[in-house]
Amino acid sequence: MTAVLSVTGLRRAFAGVVAVDDVSFEVRPGEVVSVIGPNGSGKTTTLNLVSGVLRADAGTIELDGRRIERASVERIVEAGIARTFQNGRVFAGLTVARNVEVGLHSTVRAARPLRRLSHLPLLRWVSLLAELAVALVPTPAARRERRRLANEVDAQLARFSDRLTSRRDDHAYTLSYANRRRTEIARALAPRPRLLLLDEPTAGMNPTETAEVLDQLIELKAAGQAMLLVEHKLDLVMTLSDRVLVMDDGRLIAQGTPAEVRNDPAVIEAYLGRRRERSR
Ligand SMILES: Nc1ncnc2c1ncn2[C@@H]1O[C@H](COP(=O)(O)OP(=O)(O)OP(=O)(O)O)[C@@H](O)[C@H]1O
Ligand SMILES: [Mg+2]
């Protein structure tokens, strides 16, 4: 069975600091793979490389067997990778619904009639003009598309029971921190990605909010969503993951099932040991 994501020999340095050092792993269909490790061990950099936000110095990244390590972020999104960010990123001045709709941009066809030209620097303006024309005088297809988008946005909001649905038309700047993060997850899920990358989705959430997000991730997993998850909360990681990757100083020092990783002496030393020291 072809892996959804296959990463081989990935490397990235910043001014002499090797943030990701010869990292190889796979995410298979329907699998949840988590990345754990101390602060600064290279987890976010790994997600940034996979999502095309950063370029790798070396290594290959394949999505469904196709090489993407040189592709633009836009192409990678179209190919089926969606993500959330460690610090949470929503458009504060847009409503919740509009924020989620942004995630559907790569699926918009009728409202972007010459979208292929938008990849060409010299002809980008032609596609923008065509978009403007359809926005001013919507074609029947564009009106149908708007209804489809609205329905998909509502379906994503409904995942979070009434927490987001009741805030649908509120601006994101009025939301609680947890609701901003939910909005971000809804935006990432909207295009029904092949692979969902989550960078500490529950950071800053209290235990009740964390448990709620865990339930939603369990539901997503049951629906077959492949995920690559970075998370410090080990209970959540151990409950949700099929496999766990452990990073330290840019290197993958262990990988295996949650039980294997939990009992690995190198992991206890590198991750759990140091965490205990820090919390003293
Ligand atoms: N854009 C950048 N420029 C320079 N150095 C960077 C950059 N991004 C990351 N680094 C460095 O690379 C290393 C790995 O950082 P990264 O953010 O990937 O760690 P992390 O495992 O996500 O940590 P945390 O748990 O704190 O989020 C760190 O030493 C960090 O300072
Ligand atoms: Mg990080």
Short mmCIF file of N, CA, C and O in Angstrom, two decimals, residues 3 5-10 23-27 33 35 46-47 50 60 195 228 243 245 247 252 255:
data_model
loop_
_atom_site.label_atom_id
_atom_site.label_comp_id
_atom_site.label_asym_id
_atom_site.label_seq_id
_atom_site.Cartn_x
_atom_site.Cartn_y
_atom_site.Cartn_z
N ALA A 3 2.28 4.78 0.78
CA ALA A 3 2.11 5.69 1.91
C ALA A 3 1.47 6.98 1.42
O ALA A 3 1.65 7.37 0.26
N LEU A 5 2.19 9.86 2.94
CA LEU A 5 3.38 10.72 2.99
C LEU A 5 4.61 9.85 3.20
O LEU A 5 4.61 8.96 4.05
N SER A 6 5.63 10.12 2.42
CA SER A 6 6.87 9.39 2.58
C SER A 6 8.02 10.39 2.55
O SER A 6 8.21 11.10 1.57
N VAL A 7 8.75 10.45 3.65
CA VAL A 7 9.84 11.42 3.81
C VAL A 7 11.15 10.65 3.94
O VAL A 7 11.22 9.70 4.73
N THR A 8 12.14 11.04 3.16
CA THR A 8 13.42 10.31 3.19
C THR A 8 14.59 11.28 3.28
O THR A 8 14.70 12.20 2.47
N GLY A 9 15.43 11.08 4.27
CA GLY A 9 16.69 11.83 4.38
C GLY A 9 16.51 13.34 4.46
O GLY A 9 17.34 14.10 3.95
N LEU A 10 15.45 13.77 5.12
CA LEU A 10 15.14 15.20 5.16
C LEU A 10 16.15 15.95 6.03
O LEU A 10 16.49 15.52 7.14
N VAL A 23 16.07 12.93 8.50
CA VAL A 23 14.83 12.37 9.05
C VAL A 23 14.05 11.63 7.97
O VAL A 23 13.83 12.16 6.87
N SER A 24 13.66 10.40 8.27
CA SER A 24 12.87 9.59 7.33
C SER A 24 11.70 8.97 8.07
O SER A 24 11.87 8.46 9.18
N PHE A 25 10.52 9.03 7.49
CA PHE A 25 9.35 8.37 8.08
C PHE A 25 8.22 8.32 7.06
O PHE A 25 8.32 8.93 5.99
N GLU A 26 7.18 7.57 7.43
CA GLU A 26 6.00 7.46 6.55
C GLU A 26 4.73 7.70 7.33
O GLU A 26 4.67 7.42 8.53
N VAL A 27 3.71 8.18 6.64
CA VAL A 27 2.35 8.18 7.18
C VAL A 27 1.52 7.38 6.19
O VAL A 27 1.44 7.74 5.01
N VAL A 33 0.15 9.74 12.91
CA VAL A 33 1.55 9.66 13.34
C VAL A 33 1.85 10.95 14.11
O VAL A 33 1.56 12.05 13.62
N VAL A 35 4.58 13.45 16.33
CA VAL A 35 5.98 13.80 16.52
C VAL A 35 6.10 14.45 17.89
O VAL A 35 5.42 15.44 18.17
N THR A 46 10.05 20.28 10.71
CA THR A 46 9.64 19.13 9.90
C THR A 46 8.30 19.42 9.22
O THR A 46 8.14 19.21 8.01
N LEU A 47 7.31 19.94 9.99
CA LEU A 47 6.01 20.26 9.38
C LEU A 47 6.17 21.36 8.33
O LEU A 47 5.51 21.33 7.29
N VAL A 50 7.43 19.75 5.17
CA VAL A 50 6.42 18.92 4.50
C VAL A 50 5.37 19.81 3.82
O VAL A 50 4.90 19.52 2.72
N THR A 60 13.88 13.84 0.23
CA THR A 60 12.71 13.81 -0.64
C THR A 60 11.43 13.73 0.20
O THR A 60 11.44 13.19 1.30
N LEU A 195 -3.85 14.67 3.77
CA LEU A 195 -3.04 14.62 4.98
C LEU A 195 -3.23 15.93 5.75
O LEU A 195 -3.11 17.00 5.17
N LEU A 228 -0.56 13.98 10.65
CA LEU A 228 0.78 14.09 11.25
C LEU A 228 0.65 15.17 12.32
O LEU A 228 0.36 16.32 12.00
N ARG A 243 1.44 5.52 15.48
CA ARG A 243 2.88 5.49 15.68
C ARG A 243 3.36 6.85 16.17
O ARG A 243 2.74 7.87 15.90
N LEU A 245 6.85 9.35 16.51
CA LEU A 245 8.23 9.65 16.14
C LEU A 245 8.80 10.53 17.24
O LEU A 245 8.14 11.47 17.68
N MET A 247 11.83 13.07 18.29
CA MET A 247 12.96 13.86 17.80
C MET A 247 13.75 14.43 18.96
O MET A 247 13.20 14.76 20.01
N LEU A 252 15.82 11.88 14.48
CA LEU A 252 14.79 10.96 14.91
C LEU A 252 15.47 9.92 15.79
O LEU A 252 16.25 9.11 15.29
N GLN A 255 11.22 5.56 16.94
CA GLN A 255 9.85 5.56 16.43
C GLN A 255 9.24 4.21 16.67
O GLN A 255 9.92 3.19 16.71
#
